[in-house]
Amino acid sequence: SSRVGSSHSGWSIISAVAGMMPSQWHFVLLPLLSLTCSPANVAAGEAQALVRDDAQFPSEPQPCMRNASDPRWARFCAWMADWCGASGQEDVFIGEFAKGDSKVRGIGVRRDVARDEFLVCVPRTCWLGEGMESRRIQELTSQGCDSEARLALHLAEEKRKGLDSPLGLYLETLPSEEDYRRFHPAYLQGFELAPDIDYWASWGSTISTCYNAYKQKAGPSAVSYPEAYLAYVQLLTRRFGDVDMVALLDMPNT
């Protein structure tokens, strides 16, 4: 199992907290924790198996290297090394893992790891969190928006830029609306949940209120509501503790 979290120096990490049985490929279990990059300061916590179920990654396990056979994965991994300055990503891979009678996407390691060993470190450069919004978004969302909805609109606008965004190679790996419609309650259709468990109904009203205020100021330059809602779902399903969204390290989550 492993941990993901942050350090005060601005690094987000995956840290091993238990030895693994020898095998060519290992499944990684990630909890939602905040910690530092010092083994002496690793916080205790219960690991949670968080896996993805989408089609944005190679069909066969491939280490995160610039010479990976899948072109998109290779570009992303080169960006992790060159732009982010990340380290250790060559030891992890995205692959399919058995879960019941089906297979789901997950992140794994391709070598044995020791207790408290740091596997991957990602600098703050490649985080996406509250307070990192563009000046444009800050001005357009000064009223009617909470911090999460504001960040979601920033994410949506960055995604619209494609590879012109500094985070473009990361953002193109995020699940699509089609992916979420296959399994996520944010896109549930044909069913009605009890009010005490239908969290997405109230969360949806939060982004809707913010979007209306944003749209009124942005006019024709605004992203569409489906783009904003998708970004909101991506944010709420992929943020970890006080580091929010972190390239590569958020891939185990849906």
mmCIF file of C-alpha atoms in Angstrom:
data_model
loop_
_atom_site.group_PDB
_atom_site.id
_atom_site.type_symbol
_atom_site.label_atom_id
_atom_site.label_comp_id
_atom_site.label_asym_id
_atom_site.label_seq_id
_atom_site.Cartn_x
_atom_site.Cartn_y
_atom_site.Cartn_z
ATOM 1 C CA SER A 1 0.000 0.000 0.000
ATOM 2 C CA SER A 2 1.060 3.624 -0.251
ATOM 3 C CA ARG A 3 0.296 7.198 0.680
ATOM 4 C CA VAL A 4 -0.181 10.381 -1.264
ATOM 5 C CA GLY A 5 0.190 13.850 0.215
ATOM 6 C CA SER A 6 2.116 17.082 0.312
ATOM 7 C CA SER A 7 5.099 18.696 1.939
ATOM 8 C CA HIS A 8 5.536 22.266 3.091
ATOM 9 C CA SER A 9 8.297 22.630 0.505
ATOM 10 C CA GLY A 10 5.764 22.140 -2.283
ATOM 11 C CA TRP A 11 6.103 18.498 -3.295
ATOM 12 C CA SER A 12 3.405 15.873 -3.583
ATOM 13 C CA ILE A 13 4.433 12.277 -3.129
ATOM 14 C CA ILE A 14 3.448 8.650 -3.202
ATOM 15 C CA SER A 15 5.083 6.886 -0.252
ATOM 16 C CA ALA A 16 5.145 3.143 0.353
ATOM 17 C CA VAL A 17 3.968 2.130 3.804
ATOM 18 C CA ALA A 18 4.102 -1.630 3.509
ATOM 19 C CA GLY A 19 6.354 -4.141 1.783
ATOM 20 C CA MET A 20 4.979 -5.822 -1.344
ATOM 21 C CA MET A 21 5.156 -9.419 -2.457
ATOM 22 C CA PRO A 22 7.679 -9.974 -5.294
ATOM 23 C CA SER A 23 6.014 -9.759 -8.676
ATOM 24 C CA GLN A 24 6.571 -8.015 -11.978
ATOM 25 C CA TRP A 25 3.584 -5.704 -11.451
ATOM 26 C CA HIS A 26 2.086 -4.558 -8.177
ATOM 27 C CA PHE A 27 -1.210 -2.877 -7.434
ATOM 28 C CA VAL A 28 -0.956 0.369 -5.482
ATOM 29 C CA LEU A 29 -3.511 1.341 -2.826
ATOM 30 C CA LEU A 30 -3.676 5.061 -2.122
ATOM 31 C CA PRO A 31 -5.316 6.787 0.853
ATOM 32 C CA LEU A 32 -6.243 10.434 1.016
ATOM 33 C CA LEU A 33 -3.608 11.817 3.369
ATOM 34 C CA SER A 34 -1.494 14.893 3.867
ATOM 35 C CA LEU A 35 2.147 14.335 4.781
ATOM 36 C CA THR A 36 5.638 15.607 4.202
ATOM 37 C CA CYS A 37 8.495 14.245 2.091
ATOM 38 C CA SER A 38 10.398 13.150 5.192
ATOM 39 C CA PRO A 39 10.045 9.489 6.253
ATOM 40 C CA ALA A 40 10.111 10.609 9.878
ATOM 41 C CA ASN A 41 7.008 12.721 9.319
ATOM 42 C CA VAL A 42 4.843 10.197 7.475
ATOM 43 C CA ALA A 43 1.365 10.225 8.964
ATOM 44 C CA ALA A 44 -0.501 7.040 9.788
ATOM 45 C CA GLY A 45 -3.691 6.213 7.946
ATOM 46 C CA GLU A 46 -5.830 3.486 6.442
ATOM 47 C CA ALA A 47 -5.200 2.696 2.776
ATOM 48 C CA GLN A 48 -8.126 2.853 0.395
ATOM 49 C CA ALA A 49 -8.234 1.139 -2.985
ATOM 50 C CA LEU A 50 -9.089 3.924 -5.427
ATOM 51 C CA VAL A 51 -9.141 2.886 -9.046
ATOM 52 C CA ARG A 52 -10.088 4.444 -12.344
ATOM 53 C CA ASP A 53 -12.444 3.090 -14.957
ATOM 54 C CA ASP A 54 -11.880 4.997 -18.193
ATOM 55 C CA ALA A 55 -10.134 4.665 -21.527
ATOM 56 C CA GLN A 56 -7.543 7.439 -21.363
ATOM 57 C CA PHE A 57 -4.501 5.210 -20.855
ATOM 58 C CA PRO A 58 -2.601 2.358 -22.507
ATOM 59 C CA SER A 59 -4.408 -0.974 -22.685
ATOM 60 C CA GLU A 60 -1.270 -2.785 -21.490
ATOM 61 C CA PRO A 61 0.849 -1.871 -18.429
ATOM 62 C CA GLN A 62 3.503 0.654 -19.457
ATOM 63 C CA PRO A 63 5.942 2.417 -17.121
ATOM 64 C CA CYS A 64 5.685 6.203 -17.160
ATOM 65 C CA MET A 65 8.622 6.848 -19.512
ATOM 66 C CA ARG A 66 9.165 9.131 -22.494
ATOM 67 C CA ASN A 67 9.791 6.091 -24.712
ATOM 68 C CA ALA A 68 6.520 4.336 -23.828
ATOM 69 C CA SER A 69 4.895 2.744 -26.872
ATOM 70 C CA ASP A 70 1.596 4.590 -26.358
ATOM 71 C CA PRO A 71 2.169 8.101 -27.837
ATOM 72 C CA ARG A 72 -0.141 9.980 -25.456
ATOM 73 C CA TRP A 73 1.318 8.241 -22.414
ATOM 74 C CA ALA A 74 4.866 8.888 -23.668
ATOM 75 C CA ARG A 75 4.133 12.615 -24.157
ATOM 76 C CA PHE A 76 2.595 12.876 -20.720
ATOM 77 C CA CYS A 77 5.501 11.096 -19.033
ATOM 78 C CA ALA A 78 8.069 13.259 -20.863
ATOM 79 C CA TRP A 79 6.140 16.337 -19.700
ATOM 80 C CA MET A 80 6.191 15.030 -16.127
ATOM 81 C CA ALA A 81 9.980 14.835 -16.237
ATOM 82 C CA ASP A 82 10.763 17.959 -18.285
ATOM 83 C CA TRP A 83 8.092 20.480 -17.236
ATOM 84 C CA CYS A 84 7.163 19.262 -13.759
ATOM 85 C CA GLY A 85 10.595 18.089 -12.666
ATOM 86 C CA ALA A 86 8.978 14.992 -11.159
ATOM 87 C CA SER A 87 11.034 12.012 -10.057
ATOM 88 C CA GLY A 88 10.262 8.319 -9.665
ATOM 89 C CA GLN A 89 7.459 8.198 -12.245
ATOM 90 C CA GLU A 90 9.326 5.563 -14.267
ATOM 91 C CA ASP A 91 8.564 3.097 -11.450
ATOM 92 C CA VAL A 92 4.786 3.360 -11.822
ATOM 93 C CA PHE A 93 2.373 2.353 -14.535
ATOM 94 C CA ILE A 94 -1.303 2.575 -15.397
ATOM 95 C CA GLY A 95 -2.943 -0.772 -16.039
ATOM 96 C CA GLU A 96 -6.032 -2.912 -15.603
ATOM 97 C CA PHE A 97 -6.708 -4.829 -12.407
ATOM 98 C CA ALA A 98 -9.307 -7.443 -11.528
ATOM 99 C CA LYS A 99 -12.161 -6.151 -9.371
ATOM 100 C CA GLY A 100 -14.822 -8.747 -8.850
ATOM 101 C CA ASP A 101 -15.885 -10.061 -12.237
ATOM 102 C CA SER A 102 -14.582 -7.053 -14.164
ATOM 103 C CA LYS A 103 -11.407 -5.075 -14.692
ATOM 104 C CA VAL A 104 -10.754 -1.473 -13.723
ATOM 105 C CA ARG A 105 -7.953 0.978 -14.335
ATOM 106 C CA GLY A 106 -5.476 1.554 -11.551
ATOM 107 C CA ILE A 107 -1.932 2.638 -10.799
ATOM 108 C CA GLY A 108 0.768 0.162 -9.860
ATOM 109 C CA VAL A 109 4.496 -0.145 -9.269
ATOM 110 C CA ARG A 110 6.804 -2.381 -11.272
ATOM 111 C CA ARG A 111 9.347 -3.220 -8.602
ATOM 112 C CA ASP A 112 9.409 -4.227 -4.951
ATOM 113 C CA VAL A 113 9.249 -1.292 -2.557
ATOM 114 C CA ALA A 114 10.282 -0.962 1.057
ATOM 115 C CA ARG A 115 8.305 0.479 3.947
ATOM 116 C CA ASP A 116 8.409 4.311 4.009
ATOM 117 C CA GLU A 117 10.102 4.461 0.612
ATOM 118 C CA PHE A 118 9.096 7.464 -1.493
ATOM 119 C CA LEU A 119 8.050 6.312 -4.955
ATOM 120 C CA VAL A 120 7.080 9.485 -6.812
ATOM 121 C CA CYS A 121 7.579 13.186 -6.068
ATOM 122 C CA VAL A 122 5.760 15.902 -8.027
ATOM 123 C CA PRO A 123 6.594 19.613 -7.489
ATOM 124 C CA ARG A 124 3.885 22.204 -6.931
ATOM 125 C CA THR A 125 4.377 23.344 -10.546
ATOM 126 C CA CYS A 126 2.122 20.486 -11.594
ATOM 127 C CA TRP A 127 -0.561 20.799 -8.956
ATOM 128 C CA LEU A 128 -3.934 22.343 -9.676
ATOM 129 C CA GLY A 129 -5.427 23.827 -6.528
ATOM 130 C CA GLU A 130 -7.422 26.640 -4.995
ATOM 131 C CA GLY A 131 -5.730 30.011 -5.337
ATOM 132 C CA MET A 132 -4.072 29.054 -8.631
ATOM 133 C CA GLU A 133 -6.890 30.400 -10.806
ATOM 134 C CA SER A 134 -6.166 32.865 -13.596
ATOM 135 C CA ARG A 135 -6.786 36.563 -12.984
ATOM 136 C CA ARG A 136 -9.581 36.337 -15.544
ATOM 137 C CA ILE A 137 -11.399 33.663 -13.555
ATOM 138 C CA GLN A 138 -10.862 35.514 -10.308
ATOM 139 C CA GLU A 139 -12.497 38.618 -11.803
ATOM 140 C CA LEU A 140 -15.348 36.727 -13.465
ATOM 141 C CA THR A 141 -16.202 34.723 -10.335
ATOM 142 C CA SER A 142 -15.866 37.407 -7.690
ATOM 143 C CA GLN A 143 -19.563 36.968 -6.817
ATOM 144 C CA GLY A 144 -21.780 33.906 -6.567
ATOM 145 C CA CYS A 145 -18.959 31.334 -6.469
ATOM 146 C CA ASP A 146 -17.291 29.324 -3.759
ATOM 147 C CA SER A 147 -13.654 28.274 -4.025
ATOM 148 C CA GLU A 148 -14.403 24.844 -5.523
ATOM 149 C CA ALA A 149 -16.681 26.156 -8.269
ATOM 150 C CA ARG A 150 -14.157 28.896 -9.074
ATOM 151 C CA LEU A 151 -11.357 26.343 -9.450
ATOM 152 C CA ALA A 152 -13.613 24.140 -11.594
ATOM 153 C CA LEU A 153 -14.223 27.018 -14.018
ATOM 154 C CA HIS A 154 -10.480 27.656 -14.184
ATOM 155 C CA LEU A 155 -9.981 23.967 -14.970
ATOM 156 C CA ALA A 156 -12.641 24.125 -17.699
ATOM 157 C CA GLU A 157 -11.022 27.160 -19.327
ATOM 158 C CA GLU A 158 -7.574 25.555 -19.196
ATOM 159 C CA LYS A 159 -8.954 22.383 -20.775
ATOM 160 C CA ARG A 160 -10.468 24.431 -23.596
ATOM 161 C CA LYS A 161 -6.970 25.759 -24.425
ATOM 162 C CA GLY A 162 -5.827 22.212 -25.178
ATOM 163 C CA LEU A 163 -2.071 21.889 -25.489
ATOM 164 C CA ASP A 164 -1.735 25.685 -25.342
ATOM 165 C CA SER A 165 -2.264 25.338 -21.587
ATOM 166 C CA PRO A 166 0.883 24.583 -19.543
ATOM 167 C CA LEU A 167 -1.102 21.706 -18.023
ATOM 168 C CA GLY A 168 -2.535 20.550 -21.341
ATOM 169 C CA LEU A 169 -0.779 17.192 -21.447
ATOM 170 C CA TYR A 170 -2.095 16.441 -17.968
ATOM 171 C CA LEU A 171 -5.618 17.682 -18.598
ATOM 172 C CA GLU A 172 -6.063 15.544 -21.704
ATOM 173 C CA THR A 173 -5.655 12.445 -19.515
ATOM 174 C CA LEU A 174 -8.687 13.296 -17.365
ATOM 175 C CA PRO A 175 -11.849 11.186 -17.728
ATOM 176 C CA SER A 176 -14.358 12.435 -20.291
ATOM 177 C CA GLU A 177 -18.084 12.911 -19.784
ATOM 178 C CA GLU A 178 -18.594 9.645 -21.650
ATOM 179 C CA ASP A 179 -16.306 7.872 -19.184
ATOM 180 C CA TYR A 180 -18.194 9.236 -16.192
ATOM 181 C CA ARG A 181 -21.588 8.373 -17.665
ATOM 182 C CA ARG A 182 -20.607 4.711 -17.520
ATOM 183 C CA PHE A 183 -20.266 4.616 -13.750
ATOM 184 C CA HIS A 184 -20.504 7.908 -11.837
ATOM 185 C CA PRO A 185 -23.594 9.178 -9.913
ATOM 186 C CA ALA A 186 -22.867 12.752 -11.053
ATOM 187 C CA TYR A 187 -24.286 11.653 -14.417
ATOM 188 C CA LEU A 188 -26.950 9.289 -13.107
ATOM 189 C CA GLN A 189 -30.019 9.185 -15.360
ATOM 190 C CA GLY A 190 -33.306 7.336 -14.975
ATOM 191 C CA PHE A 191 -33.006 6.947 -11.193
ATOM 192 C CA GLU A 192 -33.940 9.066 -8.209
ATOM 193 C CA LEU A 193 -31.839 8.834 -5.058
ATOM 194 C CA ALA A 194 -33.089 9.560 -1.562
ATOM 195 C CA PRO A 195 -32.360 13.189 -0.589
ATOM 196 C CA ASP A 196 -30.051 12.134 2.257
ATOM 197 C CA ILE A 197 -27.681 10.373 -0.171
ATOM 198 C CA ASP A 198 -28.136 12.446 -3.322
ATOM 199 C CA TYR A 199 -25.109 14.662 -2.715
ATOM 200 C CA TRP A 200 -24.672 15.556 -6.366
ATOM 201 C CA ALA A 201 -28.008 17.326 -6.516
ATOM 202 C CA SER A 202 -26.845 19.959 -4.022
ATOM 203 C CA TRP A 203 -23.300 20.026 -5.382
ATOM 204 C CA GLY A 204 -24.709 20.546 -8.869
ATOM 205 C CA SER A 205 -26.644 23.587 -7.704
ATOM 206 C CA THR A 206 -23.373 25.087 -6.418
ATOM 207 C CA ILE A 207 -21.635 24.964 -9.801
ATOM 208 C CA SER A 208 -24.855 26.020 -11.554
ATOM 209 C CA THR A 209 -25.143 29.184 -9.452
ATOM 210 C CA CYS A 210 -21.491 30.019 -9.993
ATOM 211 C CA TYR A 211 -21.682 29.318 -13.714
ATOM 212 C CA ASN A 212 -24.627 31.674 -14.181
ATOM 213 C CA ALA A 213 -22.708 34.521 -12.517
ATOM 214 C CA TYR A 214 -19.597 33.699 -14.558
ATOM 215 C CA LYS A 215 -21.548 33.445 -17.828
ATOM 216 C CA GLN A 216 -23.196 36.814 -17.275
ATOM 217 C CA LYS A 217 -19.787 38.497 -17.055
ATOM 218 C CA ALA A 218 -17.885 36.372 -19.591
ATOM 219 C CA GLY A 219 -20.504 36.480 -22.319
ATOM 220 C CA PRO A 220 -19.599 34.612 -25.540
ATOM 221 C CA SER A 221 -16.108 33.817 -24.209
ATOM 222 C CA ALA A 222 -17.520 31.573 -21.456
ATOM 223 C CA VAL A 223 -17.095 27.822 -21.554
ATOM 224 C CA SER A 224 -20.336 25.874 -21.892
ATOM 225 C CA TYR A 225 -22.184 24.597 -18.845
ATOM 226 C CA PRO A 226 -21.464 20.930 -19.721
ATOM 227 C CA GLU A 227 -17.743 21.816 -19.829
ATOM 228 C CA ALA A 228 -18.011 23.552 -16.455
ATOM 229 C CA TYR A 229 -19.967 20.695 -14.893
ATOM 230 C CA LEU A 230 -17.501 18.085 -16.182
ATOM 231 C CA ALA A 231 -14.593 20.085 -14.737
ATOM 232 C CA TYR A 232 -16.452 20.278 -11.416
ATOM 233 C CA VAL A 233 -16.923 16.504 -11.363
ATOM 234 C CA GLN A 234 -13.271 15.963 -12.287
ATOM 235 C CA LEU A 235 -12.189 18.253 -9.469
ATOM 236 C CA LEU A 236 -14.379 16.747 -6.753
ATOM 237 C CA THR A 237 -13.485 13.177 -7.694
ATOM 238 C CA ARG A 238 -9.727 13.692 -8.038
ATOM 239 C CA ARG A 239 -8.580 16.074 -5.320
ATOM 240 C CA PHE A 240 -6.438 14.873 -2.425
ATOM 241 C CA GLY A 241 -6.369 16.662 0.914
ATOM 242 C CA ASP A 242 -4.629 20.015 0.809
ATOM 243 C CA VAL A 243 -2.819 19.370 -2.490
ATOM 244 C CA ASP A 244 -5.965 19.214 -4.664
ATOM 245 C CA MET A 245 -5.280 17.758 -8.142
ATOM 246 C CA VAL A 246 -1.738 16.522 -8.805
ATOM 247 C CA ALA A 247 -0.559 15.273 -12.183
ATOM 248 C CA LEU A 248 -0.021 11.493 -12.195
ATOM 249 C CA LEU A 249 -0.688 11.065 -8.457
ATOM 250 C CA ASP A 250 -4.437 11.596 -8.866
ATOM 251 C CA MET A 251 -4.751 8.829 -11.445
ATOM 252 C CA PRO A 252 -5.786 6.100 -8.989
ATOM 253 C CA ASN A 253 -8.902 8.088 -8.130
ATOM 254 C CA THR A 254 -12.006 8.200 -10.336
#
